[in-house]
mmCIF file of C-alpha atoms and ligand atoms in Angstrom:
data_model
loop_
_atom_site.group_PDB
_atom_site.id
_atom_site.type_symbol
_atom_site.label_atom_id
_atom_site.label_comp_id
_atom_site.label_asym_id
_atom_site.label_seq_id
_atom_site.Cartn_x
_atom_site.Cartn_y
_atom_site.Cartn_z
ATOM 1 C CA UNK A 2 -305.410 57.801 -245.789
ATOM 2 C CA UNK A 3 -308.852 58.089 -247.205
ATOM 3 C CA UNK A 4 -310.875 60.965 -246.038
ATOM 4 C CA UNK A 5 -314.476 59.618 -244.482
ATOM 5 C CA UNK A 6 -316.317 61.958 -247.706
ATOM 6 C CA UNK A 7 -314.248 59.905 -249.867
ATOM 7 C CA UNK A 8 -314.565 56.722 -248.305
ATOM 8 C CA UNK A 9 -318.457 57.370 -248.733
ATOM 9 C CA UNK A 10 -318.072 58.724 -252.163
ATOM 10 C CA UNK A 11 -316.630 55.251 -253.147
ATOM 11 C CA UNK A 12 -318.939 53.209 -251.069
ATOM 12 C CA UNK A 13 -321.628 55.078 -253.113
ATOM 13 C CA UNK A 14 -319.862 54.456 -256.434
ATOM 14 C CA UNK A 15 -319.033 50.491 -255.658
ATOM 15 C CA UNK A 16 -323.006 50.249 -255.155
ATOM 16 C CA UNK A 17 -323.843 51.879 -258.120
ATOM 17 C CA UNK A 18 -321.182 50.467 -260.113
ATOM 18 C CA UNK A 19 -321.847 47.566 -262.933
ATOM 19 C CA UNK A 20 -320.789 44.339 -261.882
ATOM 20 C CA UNK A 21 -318.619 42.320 -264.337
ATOM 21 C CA UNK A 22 -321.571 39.869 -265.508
ATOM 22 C CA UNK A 23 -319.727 36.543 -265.258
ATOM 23 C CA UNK A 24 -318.828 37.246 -261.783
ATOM 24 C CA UNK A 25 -322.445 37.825 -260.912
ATOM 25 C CA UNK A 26 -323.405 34.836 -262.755
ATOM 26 C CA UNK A 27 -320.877 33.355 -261.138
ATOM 27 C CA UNK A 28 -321.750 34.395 -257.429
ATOM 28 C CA UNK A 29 -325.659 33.679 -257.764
ATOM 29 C CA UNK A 30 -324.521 29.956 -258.667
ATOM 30 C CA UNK A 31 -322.833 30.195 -255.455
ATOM 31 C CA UNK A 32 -325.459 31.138 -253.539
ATOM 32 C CA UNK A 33 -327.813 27.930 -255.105
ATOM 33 C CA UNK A 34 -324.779 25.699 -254.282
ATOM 34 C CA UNK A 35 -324.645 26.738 -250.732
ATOM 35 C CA UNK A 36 -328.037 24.701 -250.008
ATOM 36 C CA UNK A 37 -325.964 21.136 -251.092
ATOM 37 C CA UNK A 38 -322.289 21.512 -252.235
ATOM 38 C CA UNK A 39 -321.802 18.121 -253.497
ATOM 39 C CA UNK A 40 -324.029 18.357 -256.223
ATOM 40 C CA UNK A 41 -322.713 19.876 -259.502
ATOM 41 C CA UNK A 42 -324.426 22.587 -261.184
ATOM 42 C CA UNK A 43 -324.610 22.583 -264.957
ATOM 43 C CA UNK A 44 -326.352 25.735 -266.216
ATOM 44 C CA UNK A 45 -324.674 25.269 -269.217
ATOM 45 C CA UNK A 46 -324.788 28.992 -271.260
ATOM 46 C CA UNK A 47 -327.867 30.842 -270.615
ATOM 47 C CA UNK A 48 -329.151 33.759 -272.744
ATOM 48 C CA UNK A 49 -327.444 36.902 -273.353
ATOM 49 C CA UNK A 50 -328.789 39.815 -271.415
ATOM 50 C CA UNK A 51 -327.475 43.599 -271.197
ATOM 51 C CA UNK A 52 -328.885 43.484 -267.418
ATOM 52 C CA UNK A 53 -326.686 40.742 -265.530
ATOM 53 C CA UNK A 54 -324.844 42.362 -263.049
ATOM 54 C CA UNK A 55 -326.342 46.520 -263.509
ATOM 55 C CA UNK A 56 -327.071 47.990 -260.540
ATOM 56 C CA UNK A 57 -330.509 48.800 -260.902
ATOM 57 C CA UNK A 58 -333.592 46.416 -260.689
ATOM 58 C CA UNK A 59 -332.849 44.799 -263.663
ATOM 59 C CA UNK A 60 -329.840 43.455 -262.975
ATOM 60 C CA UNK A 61 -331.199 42.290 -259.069
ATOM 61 C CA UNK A 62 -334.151 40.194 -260.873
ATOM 62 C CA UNK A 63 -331.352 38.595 -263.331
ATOM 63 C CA UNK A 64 -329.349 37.480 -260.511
ATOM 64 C CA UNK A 65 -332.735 36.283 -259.002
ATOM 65 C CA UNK A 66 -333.305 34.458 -262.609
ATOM 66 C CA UNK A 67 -329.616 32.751 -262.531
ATOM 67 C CA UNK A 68 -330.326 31.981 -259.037
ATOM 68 C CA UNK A 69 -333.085 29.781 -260.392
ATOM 69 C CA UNK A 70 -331.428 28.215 -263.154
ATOM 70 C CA UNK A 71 -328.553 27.306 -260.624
ATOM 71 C CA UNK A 72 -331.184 25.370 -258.126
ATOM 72 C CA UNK A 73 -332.920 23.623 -261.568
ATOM 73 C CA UNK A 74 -329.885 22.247 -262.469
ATOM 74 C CA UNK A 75 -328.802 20.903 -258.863
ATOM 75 C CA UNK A 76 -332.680 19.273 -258.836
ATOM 76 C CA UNK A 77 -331.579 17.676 -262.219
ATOM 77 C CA UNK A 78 -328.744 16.044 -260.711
ATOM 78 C CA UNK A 79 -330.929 14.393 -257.603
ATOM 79 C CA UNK A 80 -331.970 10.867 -257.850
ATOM 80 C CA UNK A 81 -335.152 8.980 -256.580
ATOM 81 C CA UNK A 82 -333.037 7.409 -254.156
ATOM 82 C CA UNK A 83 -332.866 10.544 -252.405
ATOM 83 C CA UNK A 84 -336.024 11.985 -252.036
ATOM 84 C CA UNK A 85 -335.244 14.463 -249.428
ATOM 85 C CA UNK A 86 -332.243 16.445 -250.995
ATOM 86 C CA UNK A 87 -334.867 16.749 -253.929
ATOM 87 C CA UNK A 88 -338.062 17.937 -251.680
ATOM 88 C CA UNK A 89 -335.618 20.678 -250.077
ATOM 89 C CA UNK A 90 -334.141 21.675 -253.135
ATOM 90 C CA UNK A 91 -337.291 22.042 -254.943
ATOM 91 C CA UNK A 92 -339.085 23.681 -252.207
ATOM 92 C CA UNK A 93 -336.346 25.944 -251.649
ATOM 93 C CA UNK A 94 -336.485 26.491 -255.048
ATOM 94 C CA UNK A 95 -340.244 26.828 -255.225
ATOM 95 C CA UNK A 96 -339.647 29.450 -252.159
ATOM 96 C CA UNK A 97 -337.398 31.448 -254.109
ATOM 97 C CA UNK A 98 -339.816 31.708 -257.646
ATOM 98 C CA UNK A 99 -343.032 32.603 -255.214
ATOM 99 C CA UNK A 100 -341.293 35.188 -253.461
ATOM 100 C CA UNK A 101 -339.473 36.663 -256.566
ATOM 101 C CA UNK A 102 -342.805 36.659 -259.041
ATOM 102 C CA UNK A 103 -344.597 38.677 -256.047
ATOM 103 C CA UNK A 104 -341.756 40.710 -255.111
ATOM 104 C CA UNK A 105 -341.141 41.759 -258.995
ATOM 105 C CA UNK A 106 -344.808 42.526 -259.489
ATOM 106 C CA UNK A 107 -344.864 44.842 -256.861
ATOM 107 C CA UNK A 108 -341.672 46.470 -257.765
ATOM 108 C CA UNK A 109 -342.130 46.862 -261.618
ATOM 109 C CA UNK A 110 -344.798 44.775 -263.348
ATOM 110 C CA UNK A 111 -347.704 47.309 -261.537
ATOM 111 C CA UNK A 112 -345.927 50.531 -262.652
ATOM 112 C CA UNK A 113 -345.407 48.900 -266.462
ATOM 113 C CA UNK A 114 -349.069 47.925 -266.347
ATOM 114 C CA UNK A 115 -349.801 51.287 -266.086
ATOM 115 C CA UNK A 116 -347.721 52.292 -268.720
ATOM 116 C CA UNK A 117 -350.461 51.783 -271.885
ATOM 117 C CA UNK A 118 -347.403 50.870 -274.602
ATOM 118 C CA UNK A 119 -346.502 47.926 -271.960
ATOM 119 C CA UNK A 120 -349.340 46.819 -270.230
ATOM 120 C CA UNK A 121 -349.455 43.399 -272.774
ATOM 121 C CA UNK A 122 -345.428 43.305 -271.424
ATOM 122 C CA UNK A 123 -346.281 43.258 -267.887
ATOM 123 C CA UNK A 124 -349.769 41.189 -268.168
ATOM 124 C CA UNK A 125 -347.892 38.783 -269.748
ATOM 125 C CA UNK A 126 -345.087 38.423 -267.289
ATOM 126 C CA UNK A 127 -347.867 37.825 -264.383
ATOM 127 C CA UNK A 128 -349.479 35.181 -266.254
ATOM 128 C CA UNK A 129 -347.120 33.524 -266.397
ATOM 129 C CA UNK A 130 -346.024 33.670 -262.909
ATOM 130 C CA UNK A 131 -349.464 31.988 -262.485
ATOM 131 C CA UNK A 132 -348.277 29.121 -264.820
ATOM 132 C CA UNK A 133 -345.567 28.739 -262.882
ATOM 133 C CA UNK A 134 -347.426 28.215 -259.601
ATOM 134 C CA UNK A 135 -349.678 25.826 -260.750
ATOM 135 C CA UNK A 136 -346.825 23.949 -262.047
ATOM 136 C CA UNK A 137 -344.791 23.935 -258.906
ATOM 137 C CA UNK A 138 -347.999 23.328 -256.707
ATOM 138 C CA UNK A 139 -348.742 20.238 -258.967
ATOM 139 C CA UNK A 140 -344.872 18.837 -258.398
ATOM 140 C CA UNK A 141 -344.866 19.421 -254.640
ATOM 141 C CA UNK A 142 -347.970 17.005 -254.392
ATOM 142 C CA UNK A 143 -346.220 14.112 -256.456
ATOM 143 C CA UNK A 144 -344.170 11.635 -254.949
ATOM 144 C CA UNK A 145 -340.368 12.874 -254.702
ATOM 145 C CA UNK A 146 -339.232 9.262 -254.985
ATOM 146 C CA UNK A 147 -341.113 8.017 -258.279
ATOM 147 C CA UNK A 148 -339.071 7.577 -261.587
ATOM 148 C CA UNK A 149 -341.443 9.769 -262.971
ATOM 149 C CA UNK A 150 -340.769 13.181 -260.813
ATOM 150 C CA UNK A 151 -337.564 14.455 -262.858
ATOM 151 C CA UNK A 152 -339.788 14.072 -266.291
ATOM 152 C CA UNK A 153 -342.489 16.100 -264.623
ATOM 153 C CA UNK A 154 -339.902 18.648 -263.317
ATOM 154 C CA UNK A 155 -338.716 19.164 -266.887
ATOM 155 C CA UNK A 156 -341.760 20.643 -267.854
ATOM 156 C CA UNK A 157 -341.834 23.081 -265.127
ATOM 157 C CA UNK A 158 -337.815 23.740 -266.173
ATOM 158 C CA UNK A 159 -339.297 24.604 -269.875
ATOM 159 C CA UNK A 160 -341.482 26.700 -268.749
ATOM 160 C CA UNK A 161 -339.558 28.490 -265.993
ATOM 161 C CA UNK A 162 -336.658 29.210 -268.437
ATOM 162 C CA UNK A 163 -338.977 30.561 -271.294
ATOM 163 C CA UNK A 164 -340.410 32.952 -268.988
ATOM 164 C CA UNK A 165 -336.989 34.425 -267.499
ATOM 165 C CA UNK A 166 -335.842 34.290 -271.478
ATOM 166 C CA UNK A 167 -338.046 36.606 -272.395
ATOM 167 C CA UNK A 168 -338.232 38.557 -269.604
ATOM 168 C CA UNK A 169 -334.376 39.262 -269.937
ATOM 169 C CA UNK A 170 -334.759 39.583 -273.384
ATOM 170 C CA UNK A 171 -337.998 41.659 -274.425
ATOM 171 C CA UNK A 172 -339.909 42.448 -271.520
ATOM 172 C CA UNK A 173 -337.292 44.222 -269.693
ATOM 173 C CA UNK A 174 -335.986 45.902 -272.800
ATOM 174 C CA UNK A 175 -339.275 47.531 -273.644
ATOM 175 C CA UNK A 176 -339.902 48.423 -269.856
ATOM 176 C CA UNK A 177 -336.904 49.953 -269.438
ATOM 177 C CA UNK A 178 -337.391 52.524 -272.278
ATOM 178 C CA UNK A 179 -340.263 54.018 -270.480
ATOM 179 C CA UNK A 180 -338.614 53.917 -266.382
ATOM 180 C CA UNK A 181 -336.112 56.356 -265.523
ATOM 181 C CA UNK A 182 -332.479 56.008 -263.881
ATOM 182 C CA UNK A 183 -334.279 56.563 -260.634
ATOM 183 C CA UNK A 184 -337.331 54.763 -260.556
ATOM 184 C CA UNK A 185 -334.650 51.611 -261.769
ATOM 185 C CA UNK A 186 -332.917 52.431 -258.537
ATOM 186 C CA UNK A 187 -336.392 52.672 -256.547
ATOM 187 C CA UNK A 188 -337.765 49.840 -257.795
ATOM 188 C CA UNK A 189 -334.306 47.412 -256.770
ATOM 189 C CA UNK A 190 -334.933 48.604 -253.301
ATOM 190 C CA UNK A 191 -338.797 47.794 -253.433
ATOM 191 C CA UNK A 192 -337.908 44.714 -254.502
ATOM 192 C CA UNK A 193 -334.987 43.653 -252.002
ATOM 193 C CA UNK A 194 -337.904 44.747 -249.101
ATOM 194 C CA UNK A 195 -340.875 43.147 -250.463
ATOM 195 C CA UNK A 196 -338.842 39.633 -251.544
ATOM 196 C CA UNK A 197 -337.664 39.587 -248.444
ATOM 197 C CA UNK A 198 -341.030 39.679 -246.615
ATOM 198 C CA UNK A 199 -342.563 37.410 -249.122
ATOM 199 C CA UNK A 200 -339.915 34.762 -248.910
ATOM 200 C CA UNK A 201 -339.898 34.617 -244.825
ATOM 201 C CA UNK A 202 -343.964 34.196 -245.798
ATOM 202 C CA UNK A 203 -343.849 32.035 -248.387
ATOM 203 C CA UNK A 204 -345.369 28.414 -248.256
ATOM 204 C CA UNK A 205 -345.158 25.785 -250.315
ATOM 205 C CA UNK A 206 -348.527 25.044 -251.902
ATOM 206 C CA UNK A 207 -349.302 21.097 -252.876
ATOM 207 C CA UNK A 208 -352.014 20.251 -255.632
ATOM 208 C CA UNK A 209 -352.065 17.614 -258.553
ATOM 209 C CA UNK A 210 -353.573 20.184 -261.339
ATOM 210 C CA UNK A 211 -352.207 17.914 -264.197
ATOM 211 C CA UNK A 212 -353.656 14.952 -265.718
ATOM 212 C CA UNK A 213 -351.391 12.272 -265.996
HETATM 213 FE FE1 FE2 B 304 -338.192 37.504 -263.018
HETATM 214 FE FE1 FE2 B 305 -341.212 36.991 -263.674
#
């Protein structure tokens, strides 16, 4: 029988351990398919990343980020006929992008600002999170049943997965040459706290900003 020091002692290395990537792909598809089963999810292959299922904050925000892709594929496969599986999808999925983007630039994006050879890195990243909510704002005022919603969501879709891209693949690469092993573990726990509080607080905001 285990001894409760080395019961702890693997607790402690299971949570610090790397994750085999396609099951943690694999799991944060499960978690978008939990909000409505019968749709199929086609993520199809997404970038590769040296993050997906670490242990440290990187790997947290790329579960986050596959997450995402999960729910934009499942809003893909709505139709017009069903306007209200596609308002709660994309509002969850709206929810989920607020309270990430804030979350994330609490936990890392302030402490890379600060960092003079990434500050472009990190001012980048939060523009774009502003992009993002004017984009999602704009959808959440249209009408979920016109023809026209999906086409509109696309461009959101472009957008979103451009900015996780290159997150995955340059921002977080340059970041994490100036961070340290423990300010990667710091920051996943900042982040887990503050999503957290800014999901439970997190409302969806509805304004046309696009012309037609
Ligand atoms: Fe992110
Ligand atoms: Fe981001």
């Amino acid at each position: 029988m285990a001894t409760p020091t080395a019961t702890a002692a693997k607790t402690k290395a299971a949570k610090t351990a790397k994750q085999d990537p396609k099951k943690a792909k694999a799991a944060a598809i499960a978690e978008a398919r939990s909000f409505a089963p019968e749709l199929t999810v086609r993520i199809g292959s997404t970038p590769k990343t040296k993050f997906r299922g670490n242990p440290d904050v990187f790997g947290r925000l790329v579960e986050d980020h596959d997450k995402h892709r999960a729910l934009i594929a499942m809003i893909e496969e709505t139709t017009s006929g069903n306007p209200d599986q596609r308002k709660m999808l994309f509002e969850e999925f709206c929810k989920e992008v607020q309270s990430h983007a804030a979350a994330e630039e609490q936990a890392l994006w302030s402490t890379v600002m600060r960092e003079p050879s990434t500050t472009d890195d990190a001012r980048h990243a939060v523009a774009e999170h502003k992009e993002l909510d004017d984009l999602m704002a704009d959808l959440a005022a249209r009408d979920y049943s016109s023809p026209g919603w999906l086409r509109r969501f696309a461009a959101l879709k472009e957008e979103y997965l451009h900015h996780v891209g290159e997150e995955e693949q340059e921002q977080f690469v340059a970041a994490e040459k100036t961070l340290s092993a423990s300010d990667l573990k710091y920051m996943r726990k900042v982040f887990e706290r503050r999503k957290k509080a800014e999901k439970a607080a997190a409302k969806i905001e509805k304004k046309i900003k696009l012309k037609d």
